[in-house]
Tab-separated table of C-alpha atoms in Angstrom:
chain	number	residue	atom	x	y	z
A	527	UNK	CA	0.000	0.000	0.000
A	528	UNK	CA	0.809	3.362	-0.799
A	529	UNK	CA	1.562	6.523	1.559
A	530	UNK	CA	-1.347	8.475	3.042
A	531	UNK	CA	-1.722	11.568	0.573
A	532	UNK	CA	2.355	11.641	0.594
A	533	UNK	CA	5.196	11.167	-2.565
A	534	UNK	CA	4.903	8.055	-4.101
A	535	UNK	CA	7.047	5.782	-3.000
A	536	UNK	CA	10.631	5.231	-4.488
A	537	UNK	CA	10.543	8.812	-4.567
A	538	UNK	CA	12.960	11.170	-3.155
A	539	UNK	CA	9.878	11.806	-0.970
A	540	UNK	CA	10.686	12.236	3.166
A	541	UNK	CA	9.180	9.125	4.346
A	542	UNK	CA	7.405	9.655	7.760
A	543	UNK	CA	6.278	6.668	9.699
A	544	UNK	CA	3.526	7.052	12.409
A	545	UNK	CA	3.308	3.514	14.695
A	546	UNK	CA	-0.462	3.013	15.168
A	547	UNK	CA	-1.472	0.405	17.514
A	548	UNK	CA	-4.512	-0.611	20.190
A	549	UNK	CA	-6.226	1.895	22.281
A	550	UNK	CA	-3.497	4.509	20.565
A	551	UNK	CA	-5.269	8.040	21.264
A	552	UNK	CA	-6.366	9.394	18.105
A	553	UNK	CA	-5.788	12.489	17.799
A	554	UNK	CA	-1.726	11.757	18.571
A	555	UNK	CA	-1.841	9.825	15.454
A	556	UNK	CA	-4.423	11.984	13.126
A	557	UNK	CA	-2.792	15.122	14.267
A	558	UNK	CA	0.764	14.833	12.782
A	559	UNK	CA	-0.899	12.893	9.892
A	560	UNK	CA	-3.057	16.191	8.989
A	561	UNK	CA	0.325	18.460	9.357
A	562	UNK	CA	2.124	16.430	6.861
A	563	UNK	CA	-0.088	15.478	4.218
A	564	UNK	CA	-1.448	18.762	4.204
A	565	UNK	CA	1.810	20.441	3.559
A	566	UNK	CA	2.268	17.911	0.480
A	567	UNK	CA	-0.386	20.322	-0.783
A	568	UNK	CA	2.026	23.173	-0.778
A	569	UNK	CA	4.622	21.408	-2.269
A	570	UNK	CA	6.037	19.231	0.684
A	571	UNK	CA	6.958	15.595	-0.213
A	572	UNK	CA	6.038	13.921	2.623
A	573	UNK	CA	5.646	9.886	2.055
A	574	UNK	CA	3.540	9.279	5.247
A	575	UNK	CA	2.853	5.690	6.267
A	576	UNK	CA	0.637	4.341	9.195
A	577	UNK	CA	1.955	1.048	10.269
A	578	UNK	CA	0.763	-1.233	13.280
A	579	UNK	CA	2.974	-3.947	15.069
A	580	UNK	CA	0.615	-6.871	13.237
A	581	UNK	CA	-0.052	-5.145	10.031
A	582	UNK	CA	-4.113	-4.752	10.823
A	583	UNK	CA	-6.397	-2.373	11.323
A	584	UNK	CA	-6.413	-0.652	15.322
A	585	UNK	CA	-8.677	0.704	17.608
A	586	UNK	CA	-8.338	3.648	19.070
A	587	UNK	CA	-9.119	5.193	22.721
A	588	UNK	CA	-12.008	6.555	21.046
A	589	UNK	CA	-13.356	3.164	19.828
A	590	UNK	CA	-13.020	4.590	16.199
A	591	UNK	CA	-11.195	2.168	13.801
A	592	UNK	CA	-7.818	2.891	11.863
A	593	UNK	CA	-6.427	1.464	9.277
A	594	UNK	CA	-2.586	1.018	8.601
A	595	UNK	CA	-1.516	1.798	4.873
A	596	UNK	CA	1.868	-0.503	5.099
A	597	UNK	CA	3.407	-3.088	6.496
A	598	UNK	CA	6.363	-3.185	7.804
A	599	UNK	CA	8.538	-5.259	4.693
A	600	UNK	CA	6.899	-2.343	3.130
A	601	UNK	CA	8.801	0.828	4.569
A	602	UNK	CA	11.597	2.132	2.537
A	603	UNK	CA	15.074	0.832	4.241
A	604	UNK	CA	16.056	4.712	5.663
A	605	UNK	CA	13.031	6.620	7.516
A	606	UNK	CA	13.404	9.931	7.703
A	607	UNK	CA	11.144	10.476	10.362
A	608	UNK	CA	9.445	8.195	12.898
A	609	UNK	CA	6.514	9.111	14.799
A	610	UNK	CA	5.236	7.206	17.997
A	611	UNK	CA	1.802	8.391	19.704
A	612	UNK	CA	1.115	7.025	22.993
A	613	UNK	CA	-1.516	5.415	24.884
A	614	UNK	CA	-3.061	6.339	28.187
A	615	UNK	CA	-2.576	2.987	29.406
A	616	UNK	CA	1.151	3.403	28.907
A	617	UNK	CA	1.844	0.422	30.551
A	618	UNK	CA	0.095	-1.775	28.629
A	619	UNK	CA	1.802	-0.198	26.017
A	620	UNK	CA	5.577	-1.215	27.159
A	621	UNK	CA	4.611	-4.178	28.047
A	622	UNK	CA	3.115	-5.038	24.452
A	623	UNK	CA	6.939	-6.904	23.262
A	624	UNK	CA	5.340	-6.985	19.358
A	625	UNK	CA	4.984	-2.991	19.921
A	626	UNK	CA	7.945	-2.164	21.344
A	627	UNK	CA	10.157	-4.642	18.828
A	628	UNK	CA	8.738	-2.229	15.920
A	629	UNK	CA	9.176	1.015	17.801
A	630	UNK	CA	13.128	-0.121	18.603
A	631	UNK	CA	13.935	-1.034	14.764
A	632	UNK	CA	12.276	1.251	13.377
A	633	UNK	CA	14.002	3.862	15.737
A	634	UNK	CA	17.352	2.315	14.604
A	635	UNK	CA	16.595	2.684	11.209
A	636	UNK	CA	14.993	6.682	11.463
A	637	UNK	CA	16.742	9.935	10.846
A	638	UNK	CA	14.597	11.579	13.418
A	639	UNK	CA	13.047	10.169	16.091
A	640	UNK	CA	9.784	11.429	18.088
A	641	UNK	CA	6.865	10.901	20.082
A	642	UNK	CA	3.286	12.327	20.773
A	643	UNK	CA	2.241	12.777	25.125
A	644	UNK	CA	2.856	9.292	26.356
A	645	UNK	CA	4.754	8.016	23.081
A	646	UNK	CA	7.695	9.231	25.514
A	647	UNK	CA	7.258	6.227	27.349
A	648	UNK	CA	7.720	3.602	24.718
A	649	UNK	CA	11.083	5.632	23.785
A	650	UNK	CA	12.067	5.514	26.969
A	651	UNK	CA	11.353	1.349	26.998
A	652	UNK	CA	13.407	1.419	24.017
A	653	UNK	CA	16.063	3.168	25.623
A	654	UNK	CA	16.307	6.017	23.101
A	655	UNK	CA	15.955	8.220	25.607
A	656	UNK	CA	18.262	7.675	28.029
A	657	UNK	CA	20.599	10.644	28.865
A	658	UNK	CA	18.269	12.861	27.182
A	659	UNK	CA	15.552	15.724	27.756
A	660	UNK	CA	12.070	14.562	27.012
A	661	UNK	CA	8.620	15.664	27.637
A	662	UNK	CA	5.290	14.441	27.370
A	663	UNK	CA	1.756	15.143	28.656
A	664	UNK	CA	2.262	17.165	32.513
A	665	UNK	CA	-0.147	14.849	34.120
A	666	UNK	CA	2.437	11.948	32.740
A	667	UNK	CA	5.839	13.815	33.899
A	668	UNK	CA	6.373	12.329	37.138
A	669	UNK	CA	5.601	8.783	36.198
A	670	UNK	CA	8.108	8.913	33.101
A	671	UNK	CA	10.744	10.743	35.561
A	672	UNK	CA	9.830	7.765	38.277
A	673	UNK	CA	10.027	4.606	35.417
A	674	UNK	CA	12.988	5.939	33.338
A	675	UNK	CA	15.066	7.677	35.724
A	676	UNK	CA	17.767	8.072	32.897
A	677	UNK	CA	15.596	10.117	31.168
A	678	UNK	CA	15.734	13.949	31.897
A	679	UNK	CA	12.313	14.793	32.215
A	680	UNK	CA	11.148	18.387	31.695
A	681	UNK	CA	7.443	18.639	32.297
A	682	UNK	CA	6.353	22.250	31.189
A	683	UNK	CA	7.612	22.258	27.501
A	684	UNK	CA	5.164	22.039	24.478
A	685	UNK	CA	7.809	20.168	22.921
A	686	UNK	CA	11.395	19.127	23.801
A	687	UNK	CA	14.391	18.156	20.946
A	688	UNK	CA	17.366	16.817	21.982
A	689	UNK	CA	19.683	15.720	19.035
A	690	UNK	CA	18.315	13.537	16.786
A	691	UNK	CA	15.063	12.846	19.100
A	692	UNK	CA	11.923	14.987	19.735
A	693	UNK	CA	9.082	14.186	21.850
A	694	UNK	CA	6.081	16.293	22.912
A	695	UNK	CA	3.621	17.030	25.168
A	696	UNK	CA	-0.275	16.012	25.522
A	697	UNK	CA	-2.271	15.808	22.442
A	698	UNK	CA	-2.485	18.957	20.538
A	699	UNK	CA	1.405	19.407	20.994
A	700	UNK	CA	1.826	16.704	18.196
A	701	UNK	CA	0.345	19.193	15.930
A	702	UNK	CA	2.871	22.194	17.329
A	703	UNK	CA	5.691	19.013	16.990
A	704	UNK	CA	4.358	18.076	13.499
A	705	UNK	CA	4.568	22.022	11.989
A	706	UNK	CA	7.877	22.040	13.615
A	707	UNK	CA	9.316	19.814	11.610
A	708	UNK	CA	7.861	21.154	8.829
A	709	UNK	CA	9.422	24.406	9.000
A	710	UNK	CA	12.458	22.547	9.984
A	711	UNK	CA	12.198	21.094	6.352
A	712	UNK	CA	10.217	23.119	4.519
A	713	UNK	CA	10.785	26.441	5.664
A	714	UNK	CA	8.511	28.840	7.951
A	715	UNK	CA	6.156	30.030	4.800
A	716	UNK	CA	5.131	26.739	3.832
A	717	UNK	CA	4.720	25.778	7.751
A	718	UNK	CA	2.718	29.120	8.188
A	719	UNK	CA	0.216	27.774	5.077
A	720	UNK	CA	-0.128	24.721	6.685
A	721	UNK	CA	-0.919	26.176	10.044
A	722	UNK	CA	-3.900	28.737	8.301
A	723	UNK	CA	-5.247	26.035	6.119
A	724	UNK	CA	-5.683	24.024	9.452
A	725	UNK	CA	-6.927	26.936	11.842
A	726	UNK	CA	-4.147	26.624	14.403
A	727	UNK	CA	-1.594	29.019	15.494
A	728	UNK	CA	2.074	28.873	14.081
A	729	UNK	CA	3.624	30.333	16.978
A	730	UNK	CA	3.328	27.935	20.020
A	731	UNK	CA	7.415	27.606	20.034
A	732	UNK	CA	8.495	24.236	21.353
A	733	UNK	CA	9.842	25.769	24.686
A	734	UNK	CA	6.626	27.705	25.572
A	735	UNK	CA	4.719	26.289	28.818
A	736	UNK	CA	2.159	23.458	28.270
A	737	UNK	CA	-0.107	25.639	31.040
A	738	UNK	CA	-1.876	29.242	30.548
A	739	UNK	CA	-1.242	31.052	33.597
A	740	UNK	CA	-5.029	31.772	33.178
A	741	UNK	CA	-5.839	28.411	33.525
A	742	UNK	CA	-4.242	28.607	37.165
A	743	UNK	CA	-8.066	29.988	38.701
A	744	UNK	CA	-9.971	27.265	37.843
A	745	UNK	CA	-7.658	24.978	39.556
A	746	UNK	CA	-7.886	26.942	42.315
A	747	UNK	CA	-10.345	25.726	45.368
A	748	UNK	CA	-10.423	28.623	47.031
A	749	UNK	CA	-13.474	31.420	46.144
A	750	UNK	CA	-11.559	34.584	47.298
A	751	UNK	CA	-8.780	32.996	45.084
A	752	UNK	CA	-10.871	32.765	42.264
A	753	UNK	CA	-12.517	35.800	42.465
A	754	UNK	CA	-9.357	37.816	42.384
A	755	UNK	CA	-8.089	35.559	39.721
A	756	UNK	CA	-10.884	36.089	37.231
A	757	UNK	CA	-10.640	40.016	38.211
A	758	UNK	CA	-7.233	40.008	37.229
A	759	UNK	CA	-7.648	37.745	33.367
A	760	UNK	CA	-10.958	39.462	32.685
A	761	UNK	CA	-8.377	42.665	31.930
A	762	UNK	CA	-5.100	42.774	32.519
A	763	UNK	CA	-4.584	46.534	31.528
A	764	UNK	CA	-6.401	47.729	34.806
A	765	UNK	CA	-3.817	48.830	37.467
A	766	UNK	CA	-4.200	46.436	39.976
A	767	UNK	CA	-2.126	45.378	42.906
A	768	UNK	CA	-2.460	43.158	46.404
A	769	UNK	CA	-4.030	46.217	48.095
A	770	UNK	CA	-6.404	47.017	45.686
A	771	UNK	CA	-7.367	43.451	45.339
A	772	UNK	CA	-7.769	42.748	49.078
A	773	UNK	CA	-9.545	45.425	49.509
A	774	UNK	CA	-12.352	44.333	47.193
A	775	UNK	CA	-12.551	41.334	48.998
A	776	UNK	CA	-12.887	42.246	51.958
A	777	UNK	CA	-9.474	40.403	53.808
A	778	UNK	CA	-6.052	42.062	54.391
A	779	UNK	CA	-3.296	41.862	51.887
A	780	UNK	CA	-1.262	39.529	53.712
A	781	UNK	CA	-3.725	37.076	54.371
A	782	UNK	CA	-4.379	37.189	50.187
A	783	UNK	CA	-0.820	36.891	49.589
A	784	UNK	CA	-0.919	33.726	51.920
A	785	UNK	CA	-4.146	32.269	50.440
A	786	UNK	CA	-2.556	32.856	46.876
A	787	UNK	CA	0.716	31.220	47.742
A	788	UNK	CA	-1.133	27.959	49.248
A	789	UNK	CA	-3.015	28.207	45.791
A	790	UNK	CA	-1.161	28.605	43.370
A	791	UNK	CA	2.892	29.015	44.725
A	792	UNK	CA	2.674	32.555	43.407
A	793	UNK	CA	2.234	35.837	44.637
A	794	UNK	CA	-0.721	38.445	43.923
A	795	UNK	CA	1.878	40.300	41.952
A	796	UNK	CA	3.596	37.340	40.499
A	797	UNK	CA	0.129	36.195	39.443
A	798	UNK	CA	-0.556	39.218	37.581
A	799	UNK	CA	2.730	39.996	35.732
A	800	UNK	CA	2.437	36.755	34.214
A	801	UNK	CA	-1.210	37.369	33.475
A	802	UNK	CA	0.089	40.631	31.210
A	803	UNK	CA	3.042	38.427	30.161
A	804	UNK	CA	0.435	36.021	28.208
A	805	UNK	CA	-1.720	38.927	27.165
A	806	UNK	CA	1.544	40.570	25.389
A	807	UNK	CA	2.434	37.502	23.897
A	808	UNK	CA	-0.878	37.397	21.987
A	809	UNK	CA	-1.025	41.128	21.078
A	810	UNK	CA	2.388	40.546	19.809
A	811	UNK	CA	0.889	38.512	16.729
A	812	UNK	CA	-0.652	41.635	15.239
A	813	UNK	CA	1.073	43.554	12.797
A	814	UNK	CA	-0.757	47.132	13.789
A	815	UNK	CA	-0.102	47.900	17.285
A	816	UNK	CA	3.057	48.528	18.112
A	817	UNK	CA	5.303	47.401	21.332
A	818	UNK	CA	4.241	50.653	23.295
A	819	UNK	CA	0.896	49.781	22.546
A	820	UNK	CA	1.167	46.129	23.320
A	821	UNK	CA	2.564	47.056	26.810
A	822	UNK	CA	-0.005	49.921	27.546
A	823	UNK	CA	-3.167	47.015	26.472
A	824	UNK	CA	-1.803	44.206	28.433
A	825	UNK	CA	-0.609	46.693	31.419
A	826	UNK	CA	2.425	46.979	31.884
A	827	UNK	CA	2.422	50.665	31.732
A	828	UNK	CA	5.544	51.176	29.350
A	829	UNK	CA	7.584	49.316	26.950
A	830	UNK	CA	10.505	49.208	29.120
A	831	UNK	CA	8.890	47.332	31.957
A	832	UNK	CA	7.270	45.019	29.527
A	833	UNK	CA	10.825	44.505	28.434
A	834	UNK	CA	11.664	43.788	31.445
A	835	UNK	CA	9.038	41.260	32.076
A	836	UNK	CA	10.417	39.331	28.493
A	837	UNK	CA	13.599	39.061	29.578
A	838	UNK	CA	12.971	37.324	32.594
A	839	UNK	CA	10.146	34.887	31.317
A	840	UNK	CA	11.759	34.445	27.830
A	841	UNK	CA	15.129	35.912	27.896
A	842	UNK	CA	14.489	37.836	24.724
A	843	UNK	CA	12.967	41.210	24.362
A	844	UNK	CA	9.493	41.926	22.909
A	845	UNK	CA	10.757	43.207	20.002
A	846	UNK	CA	12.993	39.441	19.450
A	847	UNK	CA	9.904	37.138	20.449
A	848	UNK	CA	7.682	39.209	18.017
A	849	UNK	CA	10.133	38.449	15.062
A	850	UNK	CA	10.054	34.577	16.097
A	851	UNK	CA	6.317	34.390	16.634
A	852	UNK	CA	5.441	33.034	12.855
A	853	UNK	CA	7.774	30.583	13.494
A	854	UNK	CA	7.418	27.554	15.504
A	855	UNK	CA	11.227	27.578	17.382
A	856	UNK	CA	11.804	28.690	20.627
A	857	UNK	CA	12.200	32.320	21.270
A	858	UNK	CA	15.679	32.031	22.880
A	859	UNK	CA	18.347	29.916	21.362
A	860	UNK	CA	18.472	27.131	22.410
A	861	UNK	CA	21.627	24.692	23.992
A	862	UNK	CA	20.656	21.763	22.494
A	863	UNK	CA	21.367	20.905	19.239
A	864	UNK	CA	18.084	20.876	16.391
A	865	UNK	CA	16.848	18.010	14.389
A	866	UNK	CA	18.983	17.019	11.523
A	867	UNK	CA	17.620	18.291	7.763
């Protein structure tokens, strides 16, 4: 069988290889699979192949049926890229010997190397990612960093690359993975296309935080928490601070700052500079208001302090991240070394 929308095969095609298998989560698998054969249709030459450990059909967390489009005698001898989703059930997954004998020679034969959420885990089974930084779904951090101690788990990252290998975080980070490497190959334009013709952002660089800050209040148990929370997203612009916000709720600003800590681990203040950090970082995408303007609308008063604010969070100033935001790399440089061409 033939690739999924991709080259032909034989051609000099890239020839990316998604591992589908039982109870795989969908969207890990159909995510990556849209990215890629979509760019084929702006002049990418993508040779994408769905293969399972027995060659049949799989179902999916979902229940929905998927088929494979190869089998494994199939695949050209050199992958350029192999992609393994994960499974919820990650266990099962590791423990499935048929799986994990694909993922590990297929691996061995692949230029790059990554994973969707808990993919991580059956790379870290094969041992690929031992010595290396890896991420995958937050809720999943602490039981990769607990099972693979060789592996150096970072848990915030949308994505993490290390060399050669690449994994990412829950989900919808396969898609920010997938455009990645897209760009990687084919450039930013042909990445931004993609991105527009699928109605997702380009910019989610691989080192951003899987969290919004502003998803912070509704983990929050506290009402007095919450209320001050939501004051604080529903507009960041308004000058605001501990006093003001105590005030309106009635209780002192220390015993805020103490309810806010046993919250959330941040500060009233802390809370709200990186509320205006997020809201600059999506004003920044327009091409009409400028970086004074930016900082006035998400409240930071003037440029300089917003600068300020960038530098810590990102390292970069507003001015840097801005030029990087059609882009899907991180916007500081980063130590580690990027995924081969």
């Amino acid at each position: 069988m033939g690739g999924v929308a991709g080259a032909a095969p034989g051609t000099d095609g890239r020839s990316m290889v998604i591992v589908a298998f039982d109870q795989v989560q969908l969207l890990d698998v159909s995510g990556p699979l849209e990215v890629f054969t979509t760019a084929n249709r702006y002049g990418a030459s993508y040779d994408v192949r769905v293969v399972s450990p027995t060659g049949l059909d799989v179902h999916t967390s979902s229940g929905l049926r998927i088929g494979t489009t190869s089998r494994l005698a199939q695949l050209p001898q050199h992958v350029h890229t192999l992609l393994v989703p994960g499974r919820r059930d990650w266990q099962r997954a590791t423990a499935d010997r048929e799986l994990m004998s694909l993922v590990s020679g297929l691996a061995g034969r692949a230029r790059r190397v990554t994973s969707v959420c808990a993919g991580a885990f059956l790379l870290a089974e094969a041992g690929i990612l031992d010595g290396r930084r890896a991420t995958t779904h937050w809720e999943l951090a602490p039981q990769l960093a607990t099972a693979y101690p060789r592996v150096r788990v970072e848990p915030d990252p949308v994505f993490v690359r290390d060399g050669r290998v690449a994994t990412s975080a829950g989900v919808t980070a396969g898609i920010d993975l997938a455009l990645a490497l897209v760009e990687e190959d084919h450039g930013a334009d042909l990445a931004r296309e993609v991105a527009r013709q699928l109605v997702v952002f380009m910019a989610r660089p691989g080192g951003q935080s899987q969290f919004s800050v502003r998803m912070t209040a509704q983990q929050s148990r506290h009402p007095l928490v919450r209320r001050a929370m939501d004051e604080i997203t529903a507009d960041p612009s308004l000058p605001r601070g501990t006093d003001a916000l105590s005030a309106g709720l009635g209780i002192s600003a220390r015993h805020l700052a103490r309810l806010f800590r046993q919250e959330t681990g941040m500060t009233p203040g802390q809370y709200i500079d990186a509320v205006r950090v997020e809201a600059a970082q999506a004003l920044l995408s327009s091409d009409t208001a400028s970086v004074e303007e930016v900082a006035q609308q998400a409240g930071f008063g003037s440029s300089e302090t917003m600068r300020r604010a960038f530098q810590h969070a990102f390292g970069v100033s507003p001015t840097v991240y801005r030029a990087r935001f059609r882009t899907t790399a991180p916007p500081s440089a980063s130590p580690v070394a990027s995924l081969p061409r």
